[in-house]
Coordinates of C-alpha atoms in Angstrom, one line a residue:
M1 CA -95.9 160.9 -198.0
T2 CA -99.7 160.3 -198.2
L3 CA -101.7 157.5 -196.6
L4 CA -102.4 156.2 -200.1
Q5 CA -98.7 156.0 -200.9
M6 CA -98.2 154.1 -197.6
R7 CA -100.8 151.6 -198.5
Y8 CA -99.4 151.2 -202.1
F9 CA -95.9 150.7 -200.7
L10 CA -97.1 148.0 -198.2
A11 CA -98.9 146.2 -201.0
V12 CA -95.8 146.1 -203.1
C13 CA -93.8 144.8 -200.2
R14 CA -96.4 142.1 -199.6
C15 CA -96.6 141.0 -203.3
Q16 CA -92.9 141.8 -204.2
N17 CA -94.2 142.3 -207.7
I18 CA -95.5 145.6 -209.2
T19 CA -98.0 143.8 -211.5
H20 CA -99.5 141.7 -208.8
A21 CA -99.7 144.6 -206.4
A22 CA -101.4 146.8 -209.0
T23 CA -103.9 144.0 -209.6
E24 CA -104.6 143.7 -205.9
L25 CA -105.0 147.5 -205.6
H26 CA -107.2 147.7 -208.7
I27 CA -105.0 150.4 -210.2
A28 CA -102.8 150.7 -213.4
Q29 CA -99.3 149.2 -213.1
S30 CA -97.9 152.5 -214.4
T31 CA -99.7 154.5 -211.7
L32 CA -98.2 152.2 -209.0
S33 CA -94.7 152.4 -210.5
Q34 CA -94.9 156.2 -210.6
S35 CA -96.1 156.3 -207.0
M36 CA -93.2 154.1 -205.8
Q37 CA -90.7 156.2 -207.7
A38 CA -92.1 159.4 -206.2
L39 CA -91.9 157.7 -202.7
E40 CA -88.2 157.0 -203.2
D41 CA -87.6 160.5 -204.4
E42 CA -89.4 162.0 -201.5
T43 CA -87.7 159.9 -198.8
G44 CA -84.3 159.8 -200.4
L45 CA -84.2 156.0 -199.8
N46 CA -83.5 153.1 -202.1
L47 CA -86.5 151.1 -201.2
F48 CA -86.3 148.4 -203.8
L49 CA -83.7 146.2 -205.4
R50 CA -84.9 145.3 -208.8
A51 CA -84.0 142.1 -210.7
G52 CA -86.1 141.9 -213.9
R53 CA -89.8 141.7 -212.9
T54 CA -88.9 140.6 -209.4
I55 CA -88.7 143.2 -206.6
V56 CA -86.6 142.7 -203.5
I57 CA -87.3 145.0 -200.6
S58 CA -84.1 146.7 -199.5
Q59 CA -83.1 146.8 -195.8
A60 CA -84.2 150.5 -195.7
G61 CA -87.5 149.5 -197.4
Q62 CA -88.1 146.7 -194.8
Q63 CA -87.5 149.2 -191.9
L64 CA -89.9 151.7 -193.5
A65 CA -92.5 149.0 -194.1
Q66 CA -92.4 148.0 -190.4
K67 CA -92.9 151.6 -189.3
L68 CA -95.7 152.3 -191.8
A69 CA -97.5 149.0 -190.9
R70 CA -97.7 150.1 -187.3
L71 CA -98.8 153.6 -188.3
L72 CA -101.5 152.4 -190.6
Q73 CA -102.7 150.0 -187.9
Q74 CA -103.3 153.0 -185.7
V75 CA -104.9 154.9 -188.5
D76 CA -107.3 152.0 -189.2
Q77 CA -108.1 151.9 -185.5
V78 CA -108.9 155.6 -185.4
E79 CA -111.0 155.3 -188.6
G80 CA -112.9 152.4 -187.0
E81 CA -113.6 154.4 -183.8
I82 CA -114.8 157.3 -185.9
R83 CA -117.2 155.0 -187.7
D84 CA -118.4 153.7 -184.3
M85 CA -118.9 157.3 -183.2
A86 CA -121.0 158.0 -186.3
M87 CA -123.1 155.0 -185.7
R88 CA -123.7 156.0 -182.1
H89 CA -124.7 159.4 -183.3
N90 CA -127.7 157.7 -184.9
K91 CA -128.5 155.9 -181.6
V92 CA -130.7 157.6 -178.9
R93 CA -130.6 156.1 -175.5
I94 CA -133.9 156.6 -173.6
A95 CA -135.0 155.6 -170.1
I96 CA -138.7 155.3 -169.7
P97 CA -140.2 153.7 -166.5
Q98 CA -143.1 151.3 -167.0
Q99 CA -146.0 153.6 -166.5
Q100 CA -144.8 156.1 -169.1
A101 CA -143.5 153.3 -171.3
S102 CA -146.9 151.6 -171.5
Y103 CA -148.2 154.8 -173.2
L104 CA -145.1 156.0 -175.2
L105 CA -143.5 152.8 -176.5
P106 CA -146.2 151.9 -179.1
Y107 CA -145.8 155.4 -180.6
L108 CA -142.0 155.4 -180.5
L109 CA -141.5 151.9 -181.9
S110 CA -144.1 152.4 -184.7
E111 CA -144.9 156.0 -185.6
F112 CA -141.5 157.5 -184.8
Q113 CA -139.5 154.6 -186.3
Q114 CA -141.5 154.9 -189.5
Q115 CA -140.8 158.6 -189.7
H116 CA -137.1 158.2 -188.8
P117 CA -135.9 154.6 -189.7
E118 CA -132.3 155.9 -189.6
I119 CA -132.4 156.5 -185.9
Q120 CA -131.8 153.6 -183.6
L121 CA -133.7 153.7 -180.3
D122 CA -132.1 152.0 -177.3
I123 CA -134.8 152.0 -174.6
T124 CA -134.6 150.8 -171.0
E125 CA -137.4 150.7 -168.4
P126 CA -135.9 151.5 -165.0
Y127 CA -137.6 152.9 -161.9
G128 CA -138.1 156.7 -162.1
L129 CA -135.2 157.6 -159.7
E130 CA -132.9 155.1 -161.5
A131 CA -133.8 156.8 -164.8
A132 CA -132.7 160.2 -163.4
R133 CA -129.4 158.6 -162.2
L134 CA -128.8 157.1 -165.7
V135 CA -129.2 160.6 -167.2
R136 CA -126.9 162.1 -164.7
D137 CA -124.2 159.5 -165.3
E138 CA -124.7 159.9 -169.1
K139 CA -125.7 156.3 -169.6
V140 CA -128.8 157.4 -171.4
D141 CA -129.4 160.6 -173.4
L142 CA -132.8 161.4 -171.9
A143 CA -135.5 160.1 -169.6
V144 CA -139.3 160.5 -169.3
I145 CA -140.4 160.1 -165.7
N146 CA -143.2 161.0 -163.3
S147 CA -141.8 163.5 -160.8
D148 CA -142.4 167.0 -159.5
D149 CA -138.9 167.3 -158.1
S150 CA -137.2 169.8 -160.4
S151 CA -134.1 170.0 -158.2
L152 CA -132.5 166.8 -159.3
P153 CA -128.7 167.3 -159.4
D154 CA -127.0 167.8 -162.7
V155 CA -130.2 167.1 -164.6
H156 CA -132.3 169.6 -166.7
Y157 CA -135.9 169.2 -165.8
R158 CA -138.6 170.0 -168.4
R159 CA -142.1 169.8 -166.9
L160 CA -144.8 167.9 -168.8
A161 CA -148.5 167.7 -168.3
S162 CA -150.0 166.4 -165.1
R163 CA -152.3 163.4 -165.2
P164 CA -154.6 162.0 -162.5
I165 CA -153.9 159.1 -160.2
C166 CA -157.0 156.9 -160.3
F167 CA -158.8 154.0 -158.6
V168 CA -159.0 151.4 -161.4
V169 CA -161.7 148.6 -161.6
W170 CA -163.0 146.3 -164.3
E171 CA -166.2 147.2 -166.3
D172 CA -168.7 145.2 -164.2
H173 CA -167.3 146.1 -160.8
P174 CA -169.8 147.6 -158.4
L175 CA -167.9 150.9 -158.5
A176 CA -167.5 151.1 -162.3
G177 CA -170.3 153.7 -162.6
R178 CA -168.6 156.1 -160.2
T179 CA -167.2 159.4 -161.6
S180 CA -165.0 160.0 -158.5
M181 CA -164.2 158.6 -155.1
T182 CA -162.3 159.8 -152.0
L183 CA -159.1 158.5 -150.6
E184 CA -160.9 157.5 -147.5
E185 CA -163.1 155.2 -149.5
A186 CA -160.1 153.8 -151.4
A187 CA -158.3 153.1 -148.1
G188 CA -161.1 150.9 -147.0
M189 CA -161.0 148.6 -150.0
P190 CA -158.5 145.8 -150.8
V191 CA -156.3 146.9 -153.7
A192 CA -153.1 146.1 -155.6
M193 CA -150.4 148.6 -156.2
L194 CA -147.0 148.9 -157.9
S195 CA -144.0 148.4 -155.7
E196 CA -143.0 151.2 -153.4
G197 CA -140.1 152.1 -155.7
F198 CA -142.6 153.6 -158.1
Y199 CA -143.3 157.3 -157.7
V200 CA -147.1 156.8 -158.0
T201 CA -147.1 154.4 -155.0
R202 CA -145.0 156.7 -152.9
V203 CA -147.3 159.7 -153.7
V204 CA -150.4 157.7 -152.7
L205 CA -148.9 156.2 -149.6
R206 CA -147.5 159.6 -148.5
T207 CA -150.8 161.4 -149.1
M208 CA -152.8 158.8 -147.2
H209 CA -150.4 158.8 -144.3
Q210 CA -150.7 162.6 -144.1
R211 CA -154.5 162.1 -143.8
G212 CA -154.1 159.4 -141.1
L213 CA -155.2 156.7 -143.6
T214 CA -153.8 153.2 -143.9
P215 CA -154.5 151.6 -147.3
N216 CA -155.5 147.9 -147.5
V217 CA -152.8 146.9 -150.1
R218 CA -153.1 143.2 -150.6
Y219 CA -150.3 143.0 -153.2
F220 CA -147.4 145.1 -154.4
S221 CA -146.0 144.2 -157.8
P222 CA -143.0 145.6 -159.8
H223 CA -144.9 144.8 -163.0
L224 CA -147.8 146.6 -164.5
S225 CA -148.7 143.5 -166.4
T226 CA -149.4 141.7 -163.1
L227 CA -151.8 144.4 -162.0
Y228 CA -153.6 144.3 -165.3
S229 CA -154.0 140.5 -164.9
L230 CA -155.4 140.9 -161.4
M231 CA -158.0 143.4 -162.7
R232 CA -158.9 141.4 -165.8
H233 CA -159.5 138.4 -163.7
H234 CA -161.6 140.4 -161.2
V235 CA -159.3 139.7 -158.3
L236 CA -158.3 143.2 -157.1
P237 CA -158.7 146.8 -158.1
A238 CA -155.6 148.9 -158.4
I239 CA -154.4 152.5 -157.8
L240 CA -152.5 153.7 -160.8
F241 CA -151.4 156.6 -162.9
E242 CA -154.1 157.2 -165.5
R243 CA -151.9 157.5 -168.5
S244 CA -150.4 154.0 -167.9
L245 CA -153.9 152.6 -168.6
A246 CA -154.1 154.1 -172.1
E247 CA -155.6 151.7 -174.7
M248 CA -156.3 149.0 -172.0
P249 CA -159.8 147.6 -172.8
G250 CA -162.2 146.5 -170.1
L251 CA -160.9 148.9 -167.3
V252 CA -162.5 151.9 -165.7
T253 CA -160.6 154.7 -164.1
I254 CA -162.1 156.6 -161.2
P255 CA -160.3 159.9 -160.3
F256 CA -160.0 160.9 -156.7
T257 CA -161.9 163.9 -155.5
E258 CA -158.7 165.2 -153.9
G259 CA -157.3 165.7 -157.3
L260 CA -154.3 163.4 -156.8
K261 CA -152.0 163.8 -159.9
L262 CA -148.6 162.9 -161.3
T263 CA -146.5 165.4 -163.2
G264 CA -144.4 164.1 -166.1
A265 CA -140.9 165.3 -166.7
L266 CA -138.4 165.1 -169.6
L267 CA -134.9 164.8 -168.2
T268 CA -131.6 165.5 -169.9
K269 CA -128.1 166.1 -168.6
K270 CA -127.2 169.7 -167.7
N271 CA -124.6 171.4 -169.9
R272 CA -124.6 168.7 -172.5
Q273 CA -125.3 169.4 -176.1
S274 CA -128.1 167.4 -177.6
S275 CA -127.7 165.9 -181.1
K276 CA -130.1 166.4 -183.9
D277 CA -131.4 162.9 -183.5
Q278 CA -132.0 163.4 -179.7
R279 CA -133.9 166.6 -180.4
L280 CA -136.1 164.8 -182.9
V281 CA -136.9 162.2 -180.2
M282 CA -137.6 164.8 -177.6
K283 CA -139.8 166.8 -179.9
F284 CA -141.8 163.7 -180.7
I285 CA -142.2 162.8 -177.0
L286 CA -143.2 166.3 -176.1
E287 CA -145.9 166.2 -178.8
K288 CA -147.3 162.9 -177.7
L289 CA -147.4 163.7 -174.0
S290 CA -149.1 167.0 -174.8
A291 CA -151.7 165.4 -177.1
I292 CA -154.0 164.8 -174.1
P293 CA -154.7 168.1 -172.4
S294 CA -153.2 168.6 -168.9
Q295 CA -155.6 167.9 -166.1
E296 CA -154.8 171.0 -164.0

């Protein structure tokens, strides 16, 4: 008994008329009649009681119809789940914290999507350590973070280029003409920084602490946009990862003489096979983050 025969049989039971059932199924009446005769022969059951053009479903036919209805419901559910799996196969879940997202998202949502419109990108912007946890828990397929910690548990770490951490001012700031500055100089100036959950802030604070310095941080913010606004309105300079400032007009980056840098990393789950779509996204990200030479 095939699935097609089962569906034909249930249509006949529903319509109780071969002609009407054939019309509903968009097949020839003779084809449906032959299929029902073959079903009776195969099962050895008298499924129909015929009276002219009217068909009455026998007791055995009613019992079979109930069983087949339950079975086909399960089949339909499995087919739906398979379709959902196929749709998810074309979805790539990415975690990109704000600093990397400010650089990567314009490329992913324009250039990559134009090249691969069939791939749906599901992007979140968590903190770096939260992004690593999402990869480990398989809630995202990959993450792009700033971290030099390659020992993250259950996570495959692929090192990307290093980029400098900079003192950032606006164009007519008194320091705008500087090509570099020391951490000691930066510690003596009022600045804004991202919240301490951000890796760049932890690196700067840790390095200054090791040197016996206490930075004059007037404001910590969880949002890059807030720091941009403070600088555009000439309120406070900031200390930020250089790549997060890509394409931001009116700002000047001043690297530290100590060579303070952040190392990017592409994270995936260990021992987990990447799909073709995921590999395409990773290849694109690797190309974009390697487009600007490593500052090492």
